[in-house]
Coordinates of C-alpha atoms in Angstrom, one line a residue:
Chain D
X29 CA 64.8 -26.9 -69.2
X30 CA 63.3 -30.5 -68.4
X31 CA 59.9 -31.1 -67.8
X32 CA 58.1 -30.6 -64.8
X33 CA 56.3 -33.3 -63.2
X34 CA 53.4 -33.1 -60.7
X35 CA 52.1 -35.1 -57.2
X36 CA 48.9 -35.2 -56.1
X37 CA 50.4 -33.6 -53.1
X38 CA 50.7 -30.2 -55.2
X39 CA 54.3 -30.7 -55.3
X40 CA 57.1 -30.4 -58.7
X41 CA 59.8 -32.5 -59.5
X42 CA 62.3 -31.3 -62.1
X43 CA 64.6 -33.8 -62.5
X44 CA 68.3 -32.9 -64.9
X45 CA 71.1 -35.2 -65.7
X46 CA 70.7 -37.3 -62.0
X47 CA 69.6 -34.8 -59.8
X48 CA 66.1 -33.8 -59.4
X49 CA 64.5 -30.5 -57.8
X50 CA 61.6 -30.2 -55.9
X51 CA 59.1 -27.5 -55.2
X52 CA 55.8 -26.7 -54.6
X53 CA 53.2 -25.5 -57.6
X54 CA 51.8 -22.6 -58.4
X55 CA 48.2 -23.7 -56.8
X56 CA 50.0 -24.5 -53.9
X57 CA 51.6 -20.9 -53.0
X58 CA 47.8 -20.0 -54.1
X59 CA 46.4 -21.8 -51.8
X60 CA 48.6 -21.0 -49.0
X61 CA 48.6 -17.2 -49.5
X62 CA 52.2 -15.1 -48.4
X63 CA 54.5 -17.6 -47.2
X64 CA 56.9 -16.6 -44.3
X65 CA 59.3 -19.4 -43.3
X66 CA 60.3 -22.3 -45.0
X67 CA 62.1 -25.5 -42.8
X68 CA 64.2 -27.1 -45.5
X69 CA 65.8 -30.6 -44.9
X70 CA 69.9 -30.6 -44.5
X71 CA 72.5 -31.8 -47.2
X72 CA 73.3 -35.5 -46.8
X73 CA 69.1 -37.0 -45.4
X74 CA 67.9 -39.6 -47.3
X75 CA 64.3 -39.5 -47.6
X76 CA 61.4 -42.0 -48.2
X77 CA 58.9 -41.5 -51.3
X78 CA 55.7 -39.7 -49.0
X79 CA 57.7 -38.4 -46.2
X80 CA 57.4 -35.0 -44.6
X81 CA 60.7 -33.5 -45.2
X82 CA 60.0 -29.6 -45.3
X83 CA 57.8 -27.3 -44.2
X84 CA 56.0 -24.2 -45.4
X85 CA 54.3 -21.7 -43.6
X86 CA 52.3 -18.9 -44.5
X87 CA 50.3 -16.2 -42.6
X88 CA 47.7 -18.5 -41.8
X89 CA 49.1 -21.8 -41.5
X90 CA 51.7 -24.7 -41.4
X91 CA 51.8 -27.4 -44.1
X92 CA 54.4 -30.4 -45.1
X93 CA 55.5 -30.7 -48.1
X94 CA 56.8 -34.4 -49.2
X95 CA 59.5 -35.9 -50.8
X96 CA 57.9 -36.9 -54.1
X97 CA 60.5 -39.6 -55.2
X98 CA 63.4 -41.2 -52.3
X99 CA 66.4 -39.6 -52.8
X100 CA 69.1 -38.1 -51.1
X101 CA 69.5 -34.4 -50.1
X102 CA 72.3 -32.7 -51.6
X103 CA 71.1 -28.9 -51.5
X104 CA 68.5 -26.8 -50.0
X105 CA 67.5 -23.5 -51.5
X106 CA 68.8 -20.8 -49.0
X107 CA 67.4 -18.3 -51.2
X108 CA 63.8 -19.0 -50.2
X109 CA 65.2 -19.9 -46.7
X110 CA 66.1 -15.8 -47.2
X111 CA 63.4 -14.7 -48.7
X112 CA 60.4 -17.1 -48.6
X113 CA 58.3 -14.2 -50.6
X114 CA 60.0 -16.1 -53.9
X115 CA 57.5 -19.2 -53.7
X116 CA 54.8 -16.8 -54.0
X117 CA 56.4 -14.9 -57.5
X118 CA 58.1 -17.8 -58.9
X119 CA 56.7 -21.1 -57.6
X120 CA 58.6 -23.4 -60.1
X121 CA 61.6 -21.1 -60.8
X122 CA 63.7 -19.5 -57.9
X123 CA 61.6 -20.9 -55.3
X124 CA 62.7 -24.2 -55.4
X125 CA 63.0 -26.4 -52.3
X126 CA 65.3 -28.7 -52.1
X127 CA 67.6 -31.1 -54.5
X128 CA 67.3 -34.7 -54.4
X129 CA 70.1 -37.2 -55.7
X130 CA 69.9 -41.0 -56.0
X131 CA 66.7 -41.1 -57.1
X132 CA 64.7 -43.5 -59.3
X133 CA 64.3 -42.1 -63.0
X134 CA 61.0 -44.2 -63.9
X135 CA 59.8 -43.1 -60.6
X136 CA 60.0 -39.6 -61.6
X137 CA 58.3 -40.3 -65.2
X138 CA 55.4 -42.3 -63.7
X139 CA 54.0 -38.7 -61.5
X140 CA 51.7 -36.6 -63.6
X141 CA 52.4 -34.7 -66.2
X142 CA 51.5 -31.2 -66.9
X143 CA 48.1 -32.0 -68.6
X144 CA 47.5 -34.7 -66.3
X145 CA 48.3 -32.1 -63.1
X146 CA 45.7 -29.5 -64.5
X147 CA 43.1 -32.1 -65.1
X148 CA 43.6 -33.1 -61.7
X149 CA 43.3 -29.6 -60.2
X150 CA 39.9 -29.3 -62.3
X151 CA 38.6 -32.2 -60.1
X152 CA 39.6 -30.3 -57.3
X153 CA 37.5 -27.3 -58.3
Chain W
X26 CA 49.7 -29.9 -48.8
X27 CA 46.2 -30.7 -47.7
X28 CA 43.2 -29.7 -49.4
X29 CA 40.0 -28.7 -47.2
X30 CA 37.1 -30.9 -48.6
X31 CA 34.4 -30.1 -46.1
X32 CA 30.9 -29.5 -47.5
X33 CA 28.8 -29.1 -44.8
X34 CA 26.1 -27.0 -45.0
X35 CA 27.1 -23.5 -44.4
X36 CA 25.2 -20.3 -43.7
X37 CA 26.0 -17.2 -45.1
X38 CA 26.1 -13.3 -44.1
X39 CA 24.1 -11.0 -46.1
X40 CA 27.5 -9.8 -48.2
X41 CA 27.9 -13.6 -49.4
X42 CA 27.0 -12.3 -52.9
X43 CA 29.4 -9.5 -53.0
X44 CA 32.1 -11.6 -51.3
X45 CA 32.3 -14.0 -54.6
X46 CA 32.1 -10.6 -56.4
X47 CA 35.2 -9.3 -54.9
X48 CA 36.8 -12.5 -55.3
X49 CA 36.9 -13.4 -51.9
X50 CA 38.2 -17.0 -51.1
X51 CA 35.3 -18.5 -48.9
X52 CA 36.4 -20.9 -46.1
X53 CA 34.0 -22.5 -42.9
X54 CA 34.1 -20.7 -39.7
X55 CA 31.5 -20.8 -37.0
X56 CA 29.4 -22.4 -39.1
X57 CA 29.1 -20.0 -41.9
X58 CA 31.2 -19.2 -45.3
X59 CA 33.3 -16.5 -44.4
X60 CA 35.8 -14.4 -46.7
X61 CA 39.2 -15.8 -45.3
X62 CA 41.0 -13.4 -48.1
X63 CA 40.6 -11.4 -50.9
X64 CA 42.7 -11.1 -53.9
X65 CA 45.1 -9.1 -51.9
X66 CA 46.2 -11.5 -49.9
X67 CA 46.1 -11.1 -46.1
X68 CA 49.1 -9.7 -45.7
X69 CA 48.4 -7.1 -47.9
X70 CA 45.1 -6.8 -46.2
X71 CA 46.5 -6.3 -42.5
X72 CA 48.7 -4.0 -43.7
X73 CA 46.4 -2.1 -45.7
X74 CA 44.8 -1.9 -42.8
X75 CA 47.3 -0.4 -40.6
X76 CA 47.6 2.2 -43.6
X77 CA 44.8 3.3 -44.5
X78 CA 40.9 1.3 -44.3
X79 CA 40.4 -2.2 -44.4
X80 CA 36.2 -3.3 -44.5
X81 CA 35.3 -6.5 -42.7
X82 CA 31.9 -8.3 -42.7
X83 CA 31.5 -9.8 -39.1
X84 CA 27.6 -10.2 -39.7
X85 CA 27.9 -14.1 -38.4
X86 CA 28.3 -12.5 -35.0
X87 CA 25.6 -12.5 -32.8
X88 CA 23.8 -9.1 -31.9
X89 CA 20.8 -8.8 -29.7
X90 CA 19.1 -6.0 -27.5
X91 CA 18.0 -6.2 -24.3
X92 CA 15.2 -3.9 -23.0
X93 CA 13.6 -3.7 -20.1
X94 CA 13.6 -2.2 -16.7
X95 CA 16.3 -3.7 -14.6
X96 CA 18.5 -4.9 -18.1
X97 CA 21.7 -3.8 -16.8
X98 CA 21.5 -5.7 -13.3
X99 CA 20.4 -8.8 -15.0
X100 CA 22.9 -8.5 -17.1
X101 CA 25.5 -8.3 -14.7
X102 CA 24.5 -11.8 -12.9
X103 CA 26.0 -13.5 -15.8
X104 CA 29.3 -10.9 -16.1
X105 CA 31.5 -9.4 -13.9
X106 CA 31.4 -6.1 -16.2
X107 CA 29.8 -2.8 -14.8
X108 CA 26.9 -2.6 -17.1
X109 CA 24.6 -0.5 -14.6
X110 CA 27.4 2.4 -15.0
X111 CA 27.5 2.1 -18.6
X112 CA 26.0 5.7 -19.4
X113 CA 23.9 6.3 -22.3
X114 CA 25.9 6.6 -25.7
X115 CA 28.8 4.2 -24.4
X116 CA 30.3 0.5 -24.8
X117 CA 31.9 -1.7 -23.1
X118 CA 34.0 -5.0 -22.8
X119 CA 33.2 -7.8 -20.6
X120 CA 32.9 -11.7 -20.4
X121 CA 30.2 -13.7 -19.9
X122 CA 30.8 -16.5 -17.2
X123 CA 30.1 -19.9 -16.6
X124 CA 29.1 -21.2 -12.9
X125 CA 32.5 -22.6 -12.4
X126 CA 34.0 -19.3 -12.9
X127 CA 35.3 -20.0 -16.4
X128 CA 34.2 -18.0 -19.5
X129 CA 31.2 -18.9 -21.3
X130 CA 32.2 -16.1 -24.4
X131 CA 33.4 -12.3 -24.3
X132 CA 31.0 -9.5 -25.7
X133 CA 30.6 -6.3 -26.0
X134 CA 27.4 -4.3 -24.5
X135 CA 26.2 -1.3 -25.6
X136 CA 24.0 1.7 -23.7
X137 CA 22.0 2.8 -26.4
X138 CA 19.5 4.6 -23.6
X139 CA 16.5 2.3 -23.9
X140 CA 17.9 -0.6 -24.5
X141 CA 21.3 -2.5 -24.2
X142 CA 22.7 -3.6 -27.3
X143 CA 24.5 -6.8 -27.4
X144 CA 27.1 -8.5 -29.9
X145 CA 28.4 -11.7 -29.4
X146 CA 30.9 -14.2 -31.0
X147 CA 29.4 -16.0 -33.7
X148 CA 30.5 -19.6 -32.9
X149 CA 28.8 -19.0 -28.9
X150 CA 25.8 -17.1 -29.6
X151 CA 23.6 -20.0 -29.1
X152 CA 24.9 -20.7 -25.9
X153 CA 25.0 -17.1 -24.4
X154 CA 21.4 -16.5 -25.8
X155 CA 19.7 -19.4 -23.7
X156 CA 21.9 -18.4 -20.6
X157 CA 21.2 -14.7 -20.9
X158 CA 17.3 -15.8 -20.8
X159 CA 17.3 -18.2 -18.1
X160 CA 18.6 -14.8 -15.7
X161 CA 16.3 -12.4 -17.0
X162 CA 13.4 -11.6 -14.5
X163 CA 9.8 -10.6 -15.6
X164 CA 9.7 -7.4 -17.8
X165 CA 13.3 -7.6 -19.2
X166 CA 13.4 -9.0 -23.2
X167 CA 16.7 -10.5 -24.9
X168 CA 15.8 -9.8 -28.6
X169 CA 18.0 -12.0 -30.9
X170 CA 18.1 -10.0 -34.5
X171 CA 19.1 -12.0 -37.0
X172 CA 17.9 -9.7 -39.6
X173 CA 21.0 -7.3 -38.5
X174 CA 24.6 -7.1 -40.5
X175 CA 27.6 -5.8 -39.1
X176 CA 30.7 -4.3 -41.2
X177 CA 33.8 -3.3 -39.5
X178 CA 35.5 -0.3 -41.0
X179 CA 39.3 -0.5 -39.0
X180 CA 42.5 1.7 -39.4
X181 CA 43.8 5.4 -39.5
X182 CA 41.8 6.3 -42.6
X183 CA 38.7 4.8 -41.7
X184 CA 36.8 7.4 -39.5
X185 CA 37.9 10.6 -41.9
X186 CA 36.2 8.0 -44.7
X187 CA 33.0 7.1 -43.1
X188 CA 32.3 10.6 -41.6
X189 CA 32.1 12.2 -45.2
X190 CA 28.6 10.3 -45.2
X191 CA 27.4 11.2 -41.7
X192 CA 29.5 14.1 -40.1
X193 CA 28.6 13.2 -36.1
X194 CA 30.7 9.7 -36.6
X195 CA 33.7 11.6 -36.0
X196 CA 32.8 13.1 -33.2
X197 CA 32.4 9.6 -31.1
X198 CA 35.4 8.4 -28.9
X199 CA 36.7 5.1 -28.7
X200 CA 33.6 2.9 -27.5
X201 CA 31.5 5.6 -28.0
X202 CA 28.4 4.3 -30.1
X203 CA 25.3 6.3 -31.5
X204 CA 23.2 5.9 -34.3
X205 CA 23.1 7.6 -37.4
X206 CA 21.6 7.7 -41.1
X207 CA 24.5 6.4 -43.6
X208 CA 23.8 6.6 -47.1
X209 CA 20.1 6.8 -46.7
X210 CA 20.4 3.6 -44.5
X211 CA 19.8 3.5 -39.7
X212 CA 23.2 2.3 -38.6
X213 CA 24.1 1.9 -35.0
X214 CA 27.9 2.8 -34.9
X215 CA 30.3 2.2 -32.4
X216 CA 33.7 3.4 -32.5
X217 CA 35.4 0.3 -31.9
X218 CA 36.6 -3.1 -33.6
X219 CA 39.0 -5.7 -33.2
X220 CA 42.0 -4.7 -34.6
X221 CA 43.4 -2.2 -32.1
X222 CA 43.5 0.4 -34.7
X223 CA 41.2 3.3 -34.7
X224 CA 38.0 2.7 -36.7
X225 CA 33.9 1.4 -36.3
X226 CA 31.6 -1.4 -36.2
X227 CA 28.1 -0.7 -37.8
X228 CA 25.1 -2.5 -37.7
X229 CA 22.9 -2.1 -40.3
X230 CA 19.9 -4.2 -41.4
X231 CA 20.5 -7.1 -43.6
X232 CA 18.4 -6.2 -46.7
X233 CA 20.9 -2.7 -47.0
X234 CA 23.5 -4.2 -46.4
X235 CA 25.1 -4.9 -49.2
X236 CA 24.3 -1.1 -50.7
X237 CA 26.0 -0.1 -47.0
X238 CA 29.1 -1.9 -47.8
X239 CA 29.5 -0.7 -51.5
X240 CA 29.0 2.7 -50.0
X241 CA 31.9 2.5 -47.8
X242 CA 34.0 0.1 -50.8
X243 CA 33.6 3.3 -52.6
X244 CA 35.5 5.4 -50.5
X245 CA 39.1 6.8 -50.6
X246 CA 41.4 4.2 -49.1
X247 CA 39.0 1.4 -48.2
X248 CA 39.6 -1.7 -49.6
X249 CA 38.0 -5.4 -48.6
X250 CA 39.3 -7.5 -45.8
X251 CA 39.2 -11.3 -44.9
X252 CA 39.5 -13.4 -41.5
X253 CA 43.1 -14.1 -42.5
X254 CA 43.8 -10.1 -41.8
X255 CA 41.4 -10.0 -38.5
X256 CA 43.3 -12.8 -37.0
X257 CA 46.7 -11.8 -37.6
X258 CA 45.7 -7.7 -36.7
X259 CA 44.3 -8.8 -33.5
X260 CA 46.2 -10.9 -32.6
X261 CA 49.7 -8.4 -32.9
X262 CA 46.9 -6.0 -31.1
X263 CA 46.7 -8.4 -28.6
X264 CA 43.2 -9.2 -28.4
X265 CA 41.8 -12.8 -27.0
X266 CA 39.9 -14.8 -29.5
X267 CA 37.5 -17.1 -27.8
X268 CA 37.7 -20.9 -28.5
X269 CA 42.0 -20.0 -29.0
X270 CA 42.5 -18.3 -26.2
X271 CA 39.9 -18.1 -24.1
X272 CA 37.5 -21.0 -23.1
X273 CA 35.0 -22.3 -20.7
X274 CA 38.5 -23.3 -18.5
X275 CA 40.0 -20.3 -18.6
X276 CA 39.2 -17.5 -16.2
X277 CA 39.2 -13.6 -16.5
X278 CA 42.0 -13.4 -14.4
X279 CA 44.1 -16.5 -15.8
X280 CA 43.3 -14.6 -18.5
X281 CA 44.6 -11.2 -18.2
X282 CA 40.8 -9.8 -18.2
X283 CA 40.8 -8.4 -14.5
X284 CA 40.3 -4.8 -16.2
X285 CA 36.8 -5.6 -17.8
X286 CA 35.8 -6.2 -14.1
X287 CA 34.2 -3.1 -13.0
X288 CA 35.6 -1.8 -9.2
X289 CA 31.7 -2.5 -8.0
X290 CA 31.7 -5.8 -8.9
X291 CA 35.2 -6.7 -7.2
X292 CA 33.8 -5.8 -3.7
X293 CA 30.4 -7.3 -4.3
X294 CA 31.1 -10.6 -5.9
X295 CA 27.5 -10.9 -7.5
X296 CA 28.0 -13.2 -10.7
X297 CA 28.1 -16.5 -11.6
X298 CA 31.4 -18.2 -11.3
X299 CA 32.3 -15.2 -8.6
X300 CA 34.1 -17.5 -6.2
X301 CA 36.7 -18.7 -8.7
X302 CA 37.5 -14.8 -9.2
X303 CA 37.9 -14.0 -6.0
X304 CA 39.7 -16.9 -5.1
X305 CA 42.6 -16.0 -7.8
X306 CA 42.5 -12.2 -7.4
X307 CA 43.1 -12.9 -3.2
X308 CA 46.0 -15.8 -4.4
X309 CA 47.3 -14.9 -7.8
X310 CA 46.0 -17.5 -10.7
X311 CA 47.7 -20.5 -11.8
X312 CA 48.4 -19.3 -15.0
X313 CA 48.3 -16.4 -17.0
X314 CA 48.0 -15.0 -20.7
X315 CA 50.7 -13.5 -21.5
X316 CA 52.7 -12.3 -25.2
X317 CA 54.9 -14.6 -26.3
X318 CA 57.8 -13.3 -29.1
X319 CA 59.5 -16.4 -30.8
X320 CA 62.9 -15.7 -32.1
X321 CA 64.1 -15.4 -35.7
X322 CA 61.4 -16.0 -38.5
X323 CA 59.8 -19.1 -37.1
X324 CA 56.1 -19.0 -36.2
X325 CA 54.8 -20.9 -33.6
X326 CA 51.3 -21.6 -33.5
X327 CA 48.4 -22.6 -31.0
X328 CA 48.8 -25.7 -29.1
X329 CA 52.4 -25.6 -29.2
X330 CA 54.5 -26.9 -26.2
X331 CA 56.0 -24.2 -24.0
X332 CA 59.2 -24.6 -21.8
X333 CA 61.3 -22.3 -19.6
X334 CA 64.5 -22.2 -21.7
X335 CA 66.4 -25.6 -21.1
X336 CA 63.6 -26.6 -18.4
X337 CA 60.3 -28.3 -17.8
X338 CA 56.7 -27.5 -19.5
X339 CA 55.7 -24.2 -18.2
X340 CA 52.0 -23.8 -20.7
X341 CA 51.1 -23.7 -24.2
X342 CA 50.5 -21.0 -26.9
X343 CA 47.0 -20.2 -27.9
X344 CA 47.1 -17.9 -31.0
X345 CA 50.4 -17.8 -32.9
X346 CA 51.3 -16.7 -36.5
X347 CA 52.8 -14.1 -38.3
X348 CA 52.8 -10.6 -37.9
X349 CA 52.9 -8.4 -40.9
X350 CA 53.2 -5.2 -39.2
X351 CA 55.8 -6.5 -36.8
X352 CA 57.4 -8.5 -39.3
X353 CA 58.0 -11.3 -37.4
X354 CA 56.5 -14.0 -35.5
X355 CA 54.1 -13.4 -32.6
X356 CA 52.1 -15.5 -30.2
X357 CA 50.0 -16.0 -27.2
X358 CA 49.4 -17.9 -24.5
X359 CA 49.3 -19.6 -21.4
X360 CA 52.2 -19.8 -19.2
X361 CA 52.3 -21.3 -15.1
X362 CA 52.3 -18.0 -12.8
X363 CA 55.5 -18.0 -12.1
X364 CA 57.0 -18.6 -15.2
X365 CA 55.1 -16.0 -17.0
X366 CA 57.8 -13.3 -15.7
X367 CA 58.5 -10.3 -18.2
X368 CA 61.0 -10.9 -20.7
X369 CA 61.6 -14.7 -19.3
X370 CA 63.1 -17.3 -21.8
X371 CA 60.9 -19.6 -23.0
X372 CA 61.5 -22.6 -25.6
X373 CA 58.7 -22.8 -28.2
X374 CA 58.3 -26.7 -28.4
X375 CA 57.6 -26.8 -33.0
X376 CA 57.0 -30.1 -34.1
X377 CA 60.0 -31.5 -31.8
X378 CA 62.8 -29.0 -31.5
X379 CA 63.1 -25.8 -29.3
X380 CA 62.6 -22.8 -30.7
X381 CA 64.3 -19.8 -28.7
X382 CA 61.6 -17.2 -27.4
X383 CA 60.6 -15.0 -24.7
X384 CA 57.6 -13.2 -22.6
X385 CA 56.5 -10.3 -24.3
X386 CA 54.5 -7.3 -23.7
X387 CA 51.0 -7.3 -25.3
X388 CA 50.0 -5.6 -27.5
X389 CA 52.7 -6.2 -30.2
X390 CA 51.7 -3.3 -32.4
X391 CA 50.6 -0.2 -29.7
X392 CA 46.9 0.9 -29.9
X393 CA 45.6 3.7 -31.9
X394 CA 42.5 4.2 -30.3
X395 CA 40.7 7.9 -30.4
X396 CA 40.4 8.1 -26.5

């Protein structure tokens, strides 16, 4: 499994072969608390590096997440759509977001790395 | 994903230090560090609730007594509750109101037989304690008492738990309040809360406190709950949180409050802001506060748009989230009079697109008061 990489924004890229998957981190589901609807983008948007392209909501709250990298939808996950429960028990695994293609590889490596995204969250503390 | 990076200078309740030993996550509200969740989670707080016991500190509300001869009729200049008829022993609902006929806060007033005992929201208290004082005639006292806690102990358990320590609780009915010796420590208990589920609000004084609330942590079934879980239990209860959904605009009949207005007061019209009243309960109030029930899985939260279905803005939600107990959304809020008809299709107005939803009933989870 590739690496993940990490955005100040508290979301993961994943990228494999030319497609790369986004979700939200582990302190991110945290933070939120029990998520309860997720807004996914549709197959076919292309989105802007920064932009607000699906939503999370939790008991308490609504929150963006961002497209870390442009790209170009090709999948959202209707399993979280389902059961949003799975960003809470498996942040980085089965509750994935959404699937980005045509995106820009050095893009992608120049977000932080796992050492780099804890360091960061320890700044946050 | 935001991060919340205020650092203001917060106050906190006496429990602050068992809060951080529960692991509750501390968040601002009303100006002090308040428990928003424990490790539970607030789902699994408001549900543990409904269950079985959940144990709330509320000590950044305001309480106060007010003794004197002639409390209850100065009282009642500033609300439209009957607090002369409030016999010894019970509690009551009411609002206090500004001179325009809006609502300064909502309280709850207790006959404790020498004294009325006051307890007010947390983020209004210094208003309603200068404007209680400025009606008070010679020989009636508002004491503030800062040096007071008060723990909430809410659902089906939590009676059956507390009364192991002091029998009598049990035998209060809903707002029936009395004072009793818990665990060595002078509680005033009332058998109310904010939840709509069965339980009690005791005030204790500050320096027990904390030994108060590891007494009741200690019983069968009760475990710590945050602001996350109050919110979300009363609103599916129903239950108006001031600076949401009730504010110095709104008025007790716009906002569905006409019941707190004792029969008395509704022929005599002796309160500030009485015209406004009188004026909407002859001709019917602009709006109302109604339940609103969004379809599918969707919340919608306060401030959001509200449309008749396929029409023009009809109001505005005030309190919306997620309901664990009903398992869906569920919200709140203001709708034009004649829009706000039972079971009328509304469009919820979520960052751009309409969102199917109706009028609902309130409460979204039936009472379970001990009447």
């Amino acid at each position: 499994m590739a690496e993940l990489r990490f955005t100040k924004d508290h979301e993961w890229v994943r990228l494999e072969g030319d497609v790369a998957t986004i979700g939200i981190t582990d302190h991110a589901q945290n933070a939120l608390g029990d998520v309860v609807f997720v807004d996914l983008p549709e197959a076919g948007r292309e989105v802007a590096e920064g932009e607000a392209c699906a939503v999370v909501e939790s008991v308490k709250a609504a929150s963006d997440v961002y497209a870390p990298v442009a790209g170009r939808v090709v999948e959202s996950n209707a399993g979280v759509a389902e059961n949003p429960a799975l960003i809470n028990s498996d942040p980085t695994g089965d509750g994935w977001f959404f699937k980005l293609t045509a995106v820009d590889e050095a893009a992608i490596a120049a977000l932080m790395d796992e050492a780099a995204y804890a360091a960061f969250l320890e700044t946050l503390a | 994903m935001a991060e919340n990076t205020s650092s203001e200078t917060l106050l906190e309740t006496p429990l602050a230090s068992l809060h951080r030993e529960l692991g509750g996550r501390m968040v601002p509200f009303a100006g002090y560090s308040m428990p928003v969740q424990y490790p539970l989670g607030i789902m699994g707080e408001h549900l543990h609730t409904r269950a079985a016991a959940g144990l709330f500190d509320v000590s950044h509300m305001g309480q106060a007594e007010l003794v004197g001869e002639g409390a209850a009729a100065a009282l009642e200049k500033l609300t439209p509750a009957d607090v002369q008829a409030l016999k010894p022993g019970r509690q009551r609902y009411g609002v206090l109101m500004t001179e325009t006929g809006g609502i300064l806060d909502d309280f709850m007033v207790a006959n404790l037989g020498d004294r009325l005992f006051l307890v007010l929201n947390a983020s209004r208290k210094h208003l309603d304690i200068p404007a209680i004082e400025a009606v008070l005639p010679t020989g009636v006292r508002l004491n503030p008492l800062p040096d007071r806690a008060l723990i909430a102990l809410q659902g089906p358990a939590a009676v059956a738990a507390i009364a192991t320590l002091a029998p009598g609780i049990a035998q209060l009915t809903f707002m029936g309040i009395g004072q009793f010796t818990i665990a060595g420590i002078p509680a005033i208990v009332s058998r109310s809360g904010y939840t709509g589920e069965d339980g009690v609000e005791v005030s204790v004084p500050a320096d027990q406190a904390e030994a108060f609330a590891r007494a009741l942590l200690a019983l069968p079934g009760v475990q710590p709950a945050g602001l996350g879980a109050r919110d979300s239990l009363r609103l599916e209860a129903g239950l108006c949180l001031y600076g949401n959904d009730l504010d110095e605009t709104t008025s007790p009949v716009e906002a569905n409050l006409v019941w707190s207005i004792g029969k008395r007061r509704r022929m005599a019209f002796d309160f500030l802001g009485a015209e406004r009243v009188r004026e909407e309960l002859d001709n019917g109030p602009k709006r109302l506060r109604v339940g609103i029930l969004p379809e599918g899985r969707q919340p919608a939260r306060g401030h959001t748009p509200v449309h008749a279905r396929g029409g023009e803005a009809v109001g505005e939600i005030t309190s919306g989230g997620f309901g664990p107990s009903v398992n869906g959304p569920v919200a709140m809020g203001y709708l034009a009079r004649a829009a706000a008809t039972d079971n009328a299709p509304l469009d919820l107005m979520v960052r751009g697109k309409a969102l199917p939803g109706r009028v609902a009933a309130l409460p979204f989870t039936p009472h379970r008061y001990a009447r």
